[in-house]
Coordinates of C-alpha atoms in Angstrom, one line a residue:
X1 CA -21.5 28.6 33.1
X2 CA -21.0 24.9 34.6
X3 CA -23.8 23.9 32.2
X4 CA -22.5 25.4 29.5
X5 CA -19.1 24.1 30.3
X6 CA -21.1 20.3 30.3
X7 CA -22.7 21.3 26.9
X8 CA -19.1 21.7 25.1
X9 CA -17.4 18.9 26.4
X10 CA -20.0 16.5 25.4
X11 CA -20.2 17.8 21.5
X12 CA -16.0 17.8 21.9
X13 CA -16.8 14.1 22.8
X14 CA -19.0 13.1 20.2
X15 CA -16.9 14.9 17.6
X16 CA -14.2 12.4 19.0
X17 CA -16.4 9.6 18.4
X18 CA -17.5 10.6 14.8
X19 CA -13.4 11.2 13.9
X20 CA -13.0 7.3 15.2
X21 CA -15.6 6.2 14.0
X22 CA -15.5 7.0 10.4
X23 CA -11.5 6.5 10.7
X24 CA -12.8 2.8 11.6
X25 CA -14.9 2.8 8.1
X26 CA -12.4 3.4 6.8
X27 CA -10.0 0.4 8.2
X28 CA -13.3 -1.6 7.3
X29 CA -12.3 -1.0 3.5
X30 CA -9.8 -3.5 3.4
X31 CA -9.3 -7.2 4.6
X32 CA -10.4 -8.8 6.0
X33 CA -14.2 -6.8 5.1
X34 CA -13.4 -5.5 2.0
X35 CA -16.1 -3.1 2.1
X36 CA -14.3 -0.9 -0.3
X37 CA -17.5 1.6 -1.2
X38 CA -17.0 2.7 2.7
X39 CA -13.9 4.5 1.4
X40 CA -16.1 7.2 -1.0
X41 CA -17.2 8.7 1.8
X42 CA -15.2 8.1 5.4
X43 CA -12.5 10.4 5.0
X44 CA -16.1 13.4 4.7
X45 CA -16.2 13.7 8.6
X46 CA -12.8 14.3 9.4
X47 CA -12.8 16.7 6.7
X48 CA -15.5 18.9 8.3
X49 CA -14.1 18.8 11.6
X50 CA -11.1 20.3 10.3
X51 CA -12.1 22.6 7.9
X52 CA -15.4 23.9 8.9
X53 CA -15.1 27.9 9.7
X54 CA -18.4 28.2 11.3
X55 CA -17.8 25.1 14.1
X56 CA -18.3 27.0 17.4
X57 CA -16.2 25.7 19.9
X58 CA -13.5 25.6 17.3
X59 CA -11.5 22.3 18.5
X60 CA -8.1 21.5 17.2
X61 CA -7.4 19.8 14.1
X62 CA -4.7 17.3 15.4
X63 CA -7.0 15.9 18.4
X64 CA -9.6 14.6 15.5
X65 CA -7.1 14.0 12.8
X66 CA -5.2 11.2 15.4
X67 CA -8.5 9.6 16.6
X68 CA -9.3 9.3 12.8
X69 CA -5.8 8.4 12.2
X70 CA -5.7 5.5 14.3
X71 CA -8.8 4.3 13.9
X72 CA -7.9 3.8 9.8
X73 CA -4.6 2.7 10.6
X74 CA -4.8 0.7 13.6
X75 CA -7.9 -1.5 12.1
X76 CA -6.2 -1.9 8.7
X77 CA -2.3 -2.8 10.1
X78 CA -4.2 -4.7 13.1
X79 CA -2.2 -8.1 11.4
X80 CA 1.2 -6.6 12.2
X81 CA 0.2 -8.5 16.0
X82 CA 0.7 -11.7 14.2
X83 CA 4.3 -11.5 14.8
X84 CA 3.3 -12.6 17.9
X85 CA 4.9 -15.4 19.2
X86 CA 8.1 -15.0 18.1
X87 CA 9.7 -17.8 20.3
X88 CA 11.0 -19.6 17.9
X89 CA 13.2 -17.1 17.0
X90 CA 14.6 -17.3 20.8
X91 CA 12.5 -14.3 21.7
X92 CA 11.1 -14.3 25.2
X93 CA 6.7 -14.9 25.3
X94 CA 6.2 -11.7 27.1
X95 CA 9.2 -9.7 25.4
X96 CA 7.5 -11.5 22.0
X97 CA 4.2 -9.6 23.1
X98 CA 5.7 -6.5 23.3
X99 CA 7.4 -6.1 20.3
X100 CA 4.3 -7.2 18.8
X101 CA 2.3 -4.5 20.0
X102 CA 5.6 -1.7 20.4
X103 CA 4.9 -2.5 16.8
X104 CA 1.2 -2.4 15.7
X105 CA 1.7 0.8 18.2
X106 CA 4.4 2.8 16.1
X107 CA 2.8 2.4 12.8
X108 CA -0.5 3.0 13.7
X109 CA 0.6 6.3 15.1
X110 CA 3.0 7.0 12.4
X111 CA 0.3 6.7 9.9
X112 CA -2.0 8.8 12.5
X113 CA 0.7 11.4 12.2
X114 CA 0.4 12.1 8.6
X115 CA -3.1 12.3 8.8
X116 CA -2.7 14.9 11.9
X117 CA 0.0 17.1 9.5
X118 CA -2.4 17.2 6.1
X119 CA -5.4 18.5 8.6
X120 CA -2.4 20.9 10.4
X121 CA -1.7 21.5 7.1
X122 CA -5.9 22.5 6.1
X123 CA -6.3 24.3 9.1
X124 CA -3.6 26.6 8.5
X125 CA -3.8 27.1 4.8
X126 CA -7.7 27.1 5.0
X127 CA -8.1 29.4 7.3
X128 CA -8.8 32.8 4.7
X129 CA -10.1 30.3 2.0
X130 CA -13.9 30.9 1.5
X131 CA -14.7 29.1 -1.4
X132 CA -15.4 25.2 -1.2
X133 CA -13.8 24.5 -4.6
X134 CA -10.2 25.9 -3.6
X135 CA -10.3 23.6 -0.6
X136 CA -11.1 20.8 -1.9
X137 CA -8.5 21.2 -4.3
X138 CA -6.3 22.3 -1.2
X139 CA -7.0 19.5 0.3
X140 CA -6.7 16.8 -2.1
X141 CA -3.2 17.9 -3.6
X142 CA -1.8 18.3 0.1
X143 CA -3.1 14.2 0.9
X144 CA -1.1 13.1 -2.1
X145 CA 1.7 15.2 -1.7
X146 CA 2.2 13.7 2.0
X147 CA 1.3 10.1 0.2
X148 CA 4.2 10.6 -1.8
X149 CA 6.7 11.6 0.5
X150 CA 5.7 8.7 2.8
X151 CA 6.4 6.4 -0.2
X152 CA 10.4 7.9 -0.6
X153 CA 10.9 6.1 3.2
X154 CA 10.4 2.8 5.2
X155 CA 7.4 3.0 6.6
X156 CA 4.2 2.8 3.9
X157 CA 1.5 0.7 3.1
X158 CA -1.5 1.6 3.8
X159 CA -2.2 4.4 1.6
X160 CA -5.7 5.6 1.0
X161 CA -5.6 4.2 -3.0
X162 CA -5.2 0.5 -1.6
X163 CA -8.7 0.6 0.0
X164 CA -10.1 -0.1 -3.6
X165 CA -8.4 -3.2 -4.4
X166 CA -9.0 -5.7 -5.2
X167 CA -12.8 -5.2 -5.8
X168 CA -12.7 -2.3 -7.3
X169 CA -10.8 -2.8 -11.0
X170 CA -12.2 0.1 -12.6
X171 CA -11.2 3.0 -10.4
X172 CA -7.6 1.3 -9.9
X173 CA -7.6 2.1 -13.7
X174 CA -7.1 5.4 -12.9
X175 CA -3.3 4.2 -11.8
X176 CA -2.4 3.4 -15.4
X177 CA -2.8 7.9 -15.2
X178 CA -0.2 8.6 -12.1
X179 CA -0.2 5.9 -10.6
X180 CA -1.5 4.8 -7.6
X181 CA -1.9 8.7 -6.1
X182 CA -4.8 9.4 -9.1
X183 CA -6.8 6.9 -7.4
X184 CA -6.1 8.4 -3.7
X185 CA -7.1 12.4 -5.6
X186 CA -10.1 10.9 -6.3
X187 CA -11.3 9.2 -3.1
X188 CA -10.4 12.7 -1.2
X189 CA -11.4 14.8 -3.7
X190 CA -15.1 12.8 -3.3
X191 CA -14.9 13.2 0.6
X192 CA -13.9 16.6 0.5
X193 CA -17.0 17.9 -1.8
X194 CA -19.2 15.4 0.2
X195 CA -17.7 17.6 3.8
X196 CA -18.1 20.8 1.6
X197 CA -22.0 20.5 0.8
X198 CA -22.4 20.0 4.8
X199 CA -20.2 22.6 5.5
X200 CA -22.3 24.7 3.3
X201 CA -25.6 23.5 3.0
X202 CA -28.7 25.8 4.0
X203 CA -29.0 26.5 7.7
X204 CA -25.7 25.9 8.4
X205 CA -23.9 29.5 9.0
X206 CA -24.6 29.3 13.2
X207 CA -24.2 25.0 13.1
X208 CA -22.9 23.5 16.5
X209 CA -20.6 20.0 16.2
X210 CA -23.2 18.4 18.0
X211 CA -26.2 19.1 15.9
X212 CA -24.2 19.0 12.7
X213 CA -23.7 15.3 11.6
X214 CA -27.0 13.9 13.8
X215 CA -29.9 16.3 13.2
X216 CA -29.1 17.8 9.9
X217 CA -29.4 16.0 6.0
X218 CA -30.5 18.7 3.6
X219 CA -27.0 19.3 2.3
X220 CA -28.2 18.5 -1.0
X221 CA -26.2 21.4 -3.1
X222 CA -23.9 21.4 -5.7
X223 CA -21.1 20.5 -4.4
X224 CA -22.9 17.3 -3.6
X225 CA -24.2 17.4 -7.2
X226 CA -20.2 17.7 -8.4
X227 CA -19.2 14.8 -5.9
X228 CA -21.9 12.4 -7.5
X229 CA -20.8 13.2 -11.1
X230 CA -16.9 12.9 -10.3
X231 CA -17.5 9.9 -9.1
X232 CA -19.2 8.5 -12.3
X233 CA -17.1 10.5 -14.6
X234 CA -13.9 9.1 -13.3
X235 CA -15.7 5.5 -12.8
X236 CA -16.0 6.5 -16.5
X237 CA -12.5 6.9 -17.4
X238 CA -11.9 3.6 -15.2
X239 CA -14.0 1.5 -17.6
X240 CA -12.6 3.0 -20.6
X241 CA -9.1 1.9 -19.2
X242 CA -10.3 -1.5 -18.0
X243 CA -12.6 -2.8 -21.0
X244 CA -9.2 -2.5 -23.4
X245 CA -8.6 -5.6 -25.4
X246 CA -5.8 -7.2 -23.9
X247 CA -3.4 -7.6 -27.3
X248 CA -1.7 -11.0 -26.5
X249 CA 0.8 -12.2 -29.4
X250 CA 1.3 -16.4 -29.3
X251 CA 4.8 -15.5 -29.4
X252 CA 5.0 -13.6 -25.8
X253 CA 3.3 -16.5 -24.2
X254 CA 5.3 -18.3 -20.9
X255 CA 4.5 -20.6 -19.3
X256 CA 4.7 -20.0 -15.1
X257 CA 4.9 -22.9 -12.7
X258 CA 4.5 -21.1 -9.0
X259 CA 4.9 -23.3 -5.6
X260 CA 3.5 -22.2 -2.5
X261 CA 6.0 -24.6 -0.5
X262 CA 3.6 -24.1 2.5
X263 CA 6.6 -24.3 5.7
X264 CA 5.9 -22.1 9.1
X265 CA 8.2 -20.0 10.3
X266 CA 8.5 -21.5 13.4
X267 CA 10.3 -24.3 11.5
X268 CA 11.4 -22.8 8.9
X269 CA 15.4 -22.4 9.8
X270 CA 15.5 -25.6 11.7
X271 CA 16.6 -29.3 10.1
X272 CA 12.6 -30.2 10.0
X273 CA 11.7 -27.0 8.1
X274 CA 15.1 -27.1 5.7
X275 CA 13.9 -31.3 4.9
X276 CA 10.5 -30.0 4.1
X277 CA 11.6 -26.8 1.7
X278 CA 14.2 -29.2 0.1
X279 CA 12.1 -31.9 -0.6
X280 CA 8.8 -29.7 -1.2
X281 CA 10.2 -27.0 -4.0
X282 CA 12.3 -30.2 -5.2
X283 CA 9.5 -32.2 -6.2
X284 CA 7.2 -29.2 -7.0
X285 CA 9.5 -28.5 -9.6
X286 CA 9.5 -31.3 -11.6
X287 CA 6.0 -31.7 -11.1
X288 CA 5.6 -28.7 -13.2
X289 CA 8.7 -29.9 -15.4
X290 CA 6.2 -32.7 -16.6
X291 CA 3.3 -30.0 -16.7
X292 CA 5.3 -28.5 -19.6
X293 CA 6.5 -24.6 -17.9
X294 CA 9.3 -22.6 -19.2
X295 CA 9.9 -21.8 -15.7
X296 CA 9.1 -22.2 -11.9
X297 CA 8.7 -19.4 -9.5
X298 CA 9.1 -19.6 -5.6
X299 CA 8.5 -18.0 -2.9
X300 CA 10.6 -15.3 -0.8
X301 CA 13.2 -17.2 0.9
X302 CA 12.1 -20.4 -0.5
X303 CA 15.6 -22.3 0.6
X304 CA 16.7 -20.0 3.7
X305 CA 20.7 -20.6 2.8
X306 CA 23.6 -18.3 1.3
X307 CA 23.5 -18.3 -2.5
X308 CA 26.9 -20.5 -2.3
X309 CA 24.6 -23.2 -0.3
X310 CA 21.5 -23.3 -2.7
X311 CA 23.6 -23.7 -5.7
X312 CA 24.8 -27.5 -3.9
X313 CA 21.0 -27.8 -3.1
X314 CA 18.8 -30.7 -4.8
X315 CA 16.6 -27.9 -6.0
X316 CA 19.3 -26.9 -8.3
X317 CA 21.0 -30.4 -9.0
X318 CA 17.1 -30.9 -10.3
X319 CA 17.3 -27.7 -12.3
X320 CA 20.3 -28.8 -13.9
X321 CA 19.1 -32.2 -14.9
X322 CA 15.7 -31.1 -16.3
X323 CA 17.1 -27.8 -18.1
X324 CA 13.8 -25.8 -16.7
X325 CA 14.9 -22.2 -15.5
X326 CA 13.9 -21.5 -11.5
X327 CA 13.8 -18.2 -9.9
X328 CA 14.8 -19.4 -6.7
X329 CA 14.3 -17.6 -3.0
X330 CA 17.4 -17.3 -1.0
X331 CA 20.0 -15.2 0.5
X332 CA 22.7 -13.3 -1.4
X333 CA 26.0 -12.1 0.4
X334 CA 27.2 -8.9 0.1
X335 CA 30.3 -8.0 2.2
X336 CA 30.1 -9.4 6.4
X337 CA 25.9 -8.8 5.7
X338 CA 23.6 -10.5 3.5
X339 CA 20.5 -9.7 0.8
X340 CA 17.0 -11.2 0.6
X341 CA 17.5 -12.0 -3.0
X342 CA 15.8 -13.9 -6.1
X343 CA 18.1 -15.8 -8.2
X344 CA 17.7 -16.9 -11.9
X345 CA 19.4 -20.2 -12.1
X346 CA 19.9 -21.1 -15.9
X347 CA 18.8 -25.2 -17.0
X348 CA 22.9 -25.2 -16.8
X349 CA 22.9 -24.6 -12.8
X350 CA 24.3 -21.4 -13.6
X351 CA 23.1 -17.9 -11.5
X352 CA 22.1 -15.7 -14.6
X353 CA 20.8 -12.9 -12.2
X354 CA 20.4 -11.8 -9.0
X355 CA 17.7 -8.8 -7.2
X356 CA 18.1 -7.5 -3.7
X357 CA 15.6 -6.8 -2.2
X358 CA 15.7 -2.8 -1.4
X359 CA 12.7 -2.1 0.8
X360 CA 13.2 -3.9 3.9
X361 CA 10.2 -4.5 6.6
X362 CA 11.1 -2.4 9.5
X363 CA 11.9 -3.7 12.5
X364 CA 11.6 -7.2 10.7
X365 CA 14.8 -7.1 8.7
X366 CA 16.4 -3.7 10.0
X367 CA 15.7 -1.2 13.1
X368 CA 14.6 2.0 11.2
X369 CA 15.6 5.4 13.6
X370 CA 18.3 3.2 14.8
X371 CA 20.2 6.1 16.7
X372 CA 16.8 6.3 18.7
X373 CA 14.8 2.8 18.2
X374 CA 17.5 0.6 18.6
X375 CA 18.2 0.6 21.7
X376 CA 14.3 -0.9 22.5
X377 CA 14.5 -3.4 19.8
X378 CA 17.5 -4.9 21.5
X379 CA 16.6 -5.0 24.8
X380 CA 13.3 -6.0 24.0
X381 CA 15.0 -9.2 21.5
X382 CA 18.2 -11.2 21.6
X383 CA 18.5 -11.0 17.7
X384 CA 21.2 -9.4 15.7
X385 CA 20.0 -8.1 12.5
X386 CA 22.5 -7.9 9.6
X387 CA 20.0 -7.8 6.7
X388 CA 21.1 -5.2 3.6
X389 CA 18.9 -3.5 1.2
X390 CA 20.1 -3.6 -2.3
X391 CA 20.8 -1.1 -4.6
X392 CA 18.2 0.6 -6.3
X393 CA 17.5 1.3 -9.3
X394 CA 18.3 -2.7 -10.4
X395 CA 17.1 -4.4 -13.1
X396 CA 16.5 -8.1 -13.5
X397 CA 17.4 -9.4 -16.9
X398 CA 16.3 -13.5 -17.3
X399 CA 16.4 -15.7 -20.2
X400 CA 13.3 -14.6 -21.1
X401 CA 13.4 -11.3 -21.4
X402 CA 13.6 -8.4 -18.4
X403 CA 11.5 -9.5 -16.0
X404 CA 10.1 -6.6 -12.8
X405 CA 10.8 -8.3 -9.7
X406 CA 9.6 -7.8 -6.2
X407 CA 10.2 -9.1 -2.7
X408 CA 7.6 -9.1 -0.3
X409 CA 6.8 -5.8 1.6
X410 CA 8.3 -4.0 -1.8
X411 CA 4.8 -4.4 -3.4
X412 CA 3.9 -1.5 -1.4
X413 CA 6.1 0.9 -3.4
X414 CA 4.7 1.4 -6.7
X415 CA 7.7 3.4 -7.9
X416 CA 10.1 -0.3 -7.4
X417 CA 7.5 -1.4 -10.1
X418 CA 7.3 1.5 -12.3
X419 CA 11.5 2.1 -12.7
X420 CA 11.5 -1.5 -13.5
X421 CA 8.9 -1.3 -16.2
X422 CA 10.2 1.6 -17.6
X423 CA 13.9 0.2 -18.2
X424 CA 12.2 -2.6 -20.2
X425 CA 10.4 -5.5 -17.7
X426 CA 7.6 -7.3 -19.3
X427 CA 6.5 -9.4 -16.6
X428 CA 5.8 -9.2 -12.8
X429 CA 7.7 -11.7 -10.3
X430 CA 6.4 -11.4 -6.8
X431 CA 8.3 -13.1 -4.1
X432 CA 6.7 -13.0 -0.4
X433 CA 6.7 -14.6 2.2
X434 CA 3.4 -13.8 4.6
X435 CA 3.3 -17.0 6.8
X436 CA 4.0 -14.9 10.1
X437 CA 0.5 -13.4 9.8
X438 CA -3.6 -14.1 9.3
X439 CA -5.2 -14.0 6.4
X440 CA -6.0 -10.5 5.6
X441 CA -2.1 -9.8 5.4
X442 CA -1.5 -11.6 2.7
X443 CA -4.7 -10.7 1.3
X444 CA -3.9 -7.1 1.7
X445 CA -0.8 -8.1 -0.1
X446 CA -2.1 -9.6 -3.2
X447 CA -4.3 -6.4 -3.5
X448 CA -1.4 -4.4 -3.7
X449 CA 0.5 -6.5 -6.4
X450 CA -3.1 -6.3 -8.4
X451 CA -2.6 -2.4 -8.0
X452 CA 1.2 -2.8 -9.8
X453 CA -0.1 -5.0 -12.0
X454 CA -2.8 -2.5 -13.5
X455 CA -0.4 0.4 -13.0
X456 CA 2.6 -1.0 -15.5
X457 CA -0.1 -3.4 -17.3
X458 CA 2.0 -6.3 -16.9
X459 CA 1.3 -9.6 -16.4
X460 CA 1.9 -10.4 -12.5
X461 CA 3.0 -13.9 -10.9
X462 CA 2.9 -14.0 -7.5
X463 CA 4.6 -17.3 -5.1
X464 CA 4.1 -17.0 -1.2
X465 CA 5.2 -19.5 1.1
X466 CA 1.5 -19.9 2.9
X467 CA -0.5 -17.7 0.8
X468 CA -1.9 -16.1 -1.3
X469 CA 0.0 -17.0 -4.3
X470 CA -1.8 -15.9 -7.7
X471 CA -1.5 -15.6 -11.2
X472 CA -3.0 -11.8 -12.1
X473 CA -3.7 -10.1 -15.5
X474 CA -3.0 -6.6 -16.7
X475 CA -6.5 -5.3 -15.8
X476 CA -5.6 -6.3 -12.4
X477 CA -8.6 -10.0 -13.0
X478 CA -7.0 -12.5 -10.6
X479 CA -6.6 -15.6 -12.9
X480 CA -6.0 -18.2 -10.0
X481 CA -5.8 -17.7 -6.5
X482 CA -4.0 -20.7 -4.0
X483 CA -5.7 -21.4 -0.4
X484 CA -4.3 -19.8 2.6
X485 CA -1.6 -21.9 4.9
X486 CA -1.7 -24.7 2.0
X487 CA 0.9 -26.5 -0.3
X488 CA 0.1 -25.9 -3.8
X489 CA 1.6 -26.3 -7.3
X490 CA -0.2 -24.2 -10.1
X491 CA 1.2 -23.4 -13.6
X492 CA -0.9 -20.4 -15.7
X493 CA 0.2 -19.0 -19.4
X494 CA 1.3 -15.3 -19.1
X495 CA 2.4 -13.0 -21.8
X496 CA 5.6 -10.5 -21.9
X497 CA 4.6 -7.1 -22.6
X498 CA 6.3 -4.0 -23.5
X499 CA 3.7 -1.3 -23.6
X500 CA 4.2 1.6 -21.5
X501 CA 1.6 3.4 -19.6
X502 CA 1.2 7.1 -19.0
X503 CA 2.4 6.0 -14.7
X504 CA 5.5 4.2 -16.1
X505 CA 6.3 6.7 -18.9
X506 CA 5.7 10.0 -16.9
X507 CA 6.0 8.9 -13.4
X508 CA 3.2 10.6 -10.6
X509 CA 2.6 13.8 -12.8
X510 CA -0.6 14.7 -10.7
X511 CA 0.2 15.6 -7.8
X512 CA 3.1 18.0 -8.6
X513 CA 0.5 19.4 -10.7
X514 CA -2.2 19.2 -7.9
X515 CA 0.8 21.0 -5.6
X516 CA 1.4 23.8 -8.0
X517 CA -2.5 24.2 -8.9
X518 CA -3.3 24.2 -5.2
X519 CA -0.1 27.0 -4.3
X520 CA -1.6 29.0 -6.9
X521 CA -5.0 29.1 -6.1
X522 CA -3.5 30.2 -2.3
X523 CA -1.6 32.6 -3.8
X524 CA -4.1 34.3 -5.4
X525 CA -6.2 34.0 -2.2
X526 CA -4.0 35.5 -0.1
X527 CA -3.1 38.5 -2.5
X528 CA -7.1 39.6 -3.1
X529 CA -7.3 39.5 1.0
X530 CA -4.1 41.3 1.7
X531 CA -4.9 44.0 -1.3
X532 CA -9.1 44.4 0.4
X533 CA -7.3 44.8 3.8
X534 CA -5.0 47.9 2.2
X535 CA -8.2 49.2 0.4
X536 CA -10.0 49.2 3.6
X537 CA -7.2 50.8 6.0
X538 CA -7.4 53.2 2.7

């Protein structure tokens, strides 16, 4: 009994270690490793754990779907920690450490958590499913349907699509479909008929967890067959989508100066940091005044002062001498609070228009949960957050044309980009500001604005204040990059467009689709078994 006691909790353990350790392949699938491919088949072991009738001892679907959860999540959000120090902001060292980690933390398991309710979600649905097909199908519309409802809040960004950019143009193709959720059916669509041919594959009716994944590869069935030819067929599709001329009329062409002012935060609101973004954006401006632009783009919070402040600024007074149009960083007031806003300033000196940002970072610029977080944050910090989101639903008309703008951590949420495109925008301005971080943030970050570029098939101009700015076409081909925690001034010809993809004209059809394919398919499941359970009482 003791032995056989031994025998279960060591396949129970490495069942654990398989669930982190794909999870952890799949973290791997971003930056800073990139090793997108990884993603085709990471999700395949979680899968089986959860779904696999025949597993004897049955274990619980939430124990592997965490491990797996936070192994994805934790690797790929890991730069959250470089919030850390936060002293300059008066923050303590060691309170500075543990907001830093109370953070990395919460989203990690937030993220775990969604993963834990779609295999809650398979395990309870799955249960009376026999056939491989139905699950996966199961499966892959419940993922995107809990993709999409993570997307309507605060908290998203790492959603399984992402893993693909920016290395893998072809597949992100499949956005210009439904967005980026067509390319997140795919990838667990793939997984899920890679997990089904182990689940089913000869020999494998009386399979024990710890023989399973270690002594057994003939799985080679059809469902293995149908994952192989899904993912050429829609690699397919991709590069149909991808090798389309790009139609480029002389007349849409603009000119885009960006400057990447290159100022830490830890000086960034003191007299140093404001001499430095005054003098920096000043001059970079009419250093790409003499380069010829129609117009100069920086970063997030570029001048840190109220809108009343920047017009007085020698950034503007150099606007208004040189007649060149700048879409200029600052803060907009609304009320006793303020926005993180963009501003078009006119050759006049004039504001033309004004976005808000509406996505706000948590924690960063507002406490979300407040009634329950808030209360940590502020004994943990000594800062007093008054940052508002703006309105949705905005658009951002400029002398040029409507333009799609985006601040920061808003590059996340493809449906900011998609509205925007829809009501008209023919260009992509991305304001950020990723100089708290390493590296693979911002990295991370220009993969996601190369995701929104592909998806509304817009040109996309990107300005950061350490990195990475970029200049990105419609098939998502980065056109010039900057260097990380460097000051750069870089001017590319874009083009205004006003096509409108299937994403941007219909919105994520495919996973209400998916939903209502998937609740039919259950339906009809459930109504043969209840109707051969009658029969047989009969």
């Amino acid at each position: 009994m003791r032995q056989k006691q031994s025998k279960g909790h060591s396949e129970l353990f490495v069942s654990c270690a398989i669930a982190l350790g794909s999870g952890i392949l799949m973290g791997l699938t971003v930056a800073p490793v990139n090793a997108w491919f990884l993603a085709w088949v990471a999700l395949a072991p979680l899968w089986y754990l959860v779904v696999n009738p025949t597993l004897r001892p049955k274990p619980s679907p939430l124990l592997f779907a965490l491990i797996w959860g936070i192994g994805y999540h934790g690797i790929a959000l890991s730069w959250i920690t470089g919030i850390h120090p936060m002293t300059w902001m008066g923050v303590p060292w060691l309170a500075s450490i543990a907001i830093a980690l109370f953070c990395w933390i919460f989203i990690t398991l937030w993220g775990a958590a969604s993963v834990a309710l779609w295999a809650t979600g398979m395990r309870i649905i799955c249960q009376s499913i026999q056939k491989p097909y139905a699950r996966v199908l199961i499966g892959t519309a419940l993922w995107c349907g809990i993709e999409t409802v993570l997307s309507w809040g605060a908290l998203f960004w790492s959603s399984i699509s992402y893993t693909q950019s920016p290395y893998n143009l072809v597949i992100l193709h499949l956005g210009q479909l439904s967005g980026p959720y067509a390319v997140t059916a795919a990838i667990i669509a793939v997984n899920g008929l890679i997990a089904e041919a182990f689940i089913n594959r000869e020999g494998a009716k009386n399979a024990k967890i710890f023989s399973t994944f270690l002594a057994s590869w003939r799985f080679i069935n059809k469902y293995l067959i149908t994952a192989t030819g899904l993912v050429i067929c829609l690699h397919l599709i991709g590069f149909s989508l991808y090798t389309r001329p790009l139609i480029q009329s002389p007349a849409a062409a603009l000119k885009i100066g960006i400057i990447q002012g290159n100022i830490p935060n830890q000086i960034k609101l003191y007299p140093e940091g404001l001499r430095r973004a005054l003098e920096g954006y000043t001059s970079g401006y009419l250093t790409l005044v003499d380069q010829g632009v129609d117009a100069v783009l920086t970063p997030e919070g570029a001048l840190p002062f109220f809108q009343r402040n920047i017009m007085r600024s020698s950034l503007v007074a150099a606007v208004r001498s040189q007649g060149v149009v700048a879409w200029i960083g600052g803060f907009g007031e609304k009320g006793k609070s303020y926005t993180n806003s963009l501003l078009t300033v006119t050759g006049e000196g004039e504001v033309f228009s004004r976005y808000d940002k509406v996505k706000l970072v948590p924690i960063g610029e507002y406490v979300p949960f407040e009634e329950l977080l808030g209360g940590i944050i502020n004994r943990l910090s000594p800062l007093d957050e008054h940052q508002v989101p703006g309105s949705p639903n905005q658009i951002f008309n400029t002398p040029f044309g409507r333009a799609i703008a985006g601040i920061c951590y808003e590059s996340a949420f493809p449906e900011v980009f998609r509205y925007q495109a829809q009501a008209g925008g023919q260009f992509i301005l991305s304001s950020s500001n990723d100089a708290h971080y390493s590296a693979s943030m911002p990295a991370q970050h220009h993969a996601q604005d190369i995701m929104r570029a592909i998806e509304t098939d817009r040109w996309a101009v990107r300005a950061t204040n350490t990195g990475y700015s970029a200049f990105v076409d419609p098939h998502g081909r980065t056109v010039w990059i900057s260097g990380h925690n460097t000051y750069e001034v870089h001017a590319e010809t874009i083009y205004r467009r006003q096509t409108q993809t299937l994403y941007v004209r219909w919105g994520d059809w495919l996973t209400p689709f998916l939903l209502i394919l998937a609740t039919g398919v259950w339906l009809i499941n459930f109504l043969t078994v209840q109707l051969s359970r009658k029969q047989g009482l009969n």
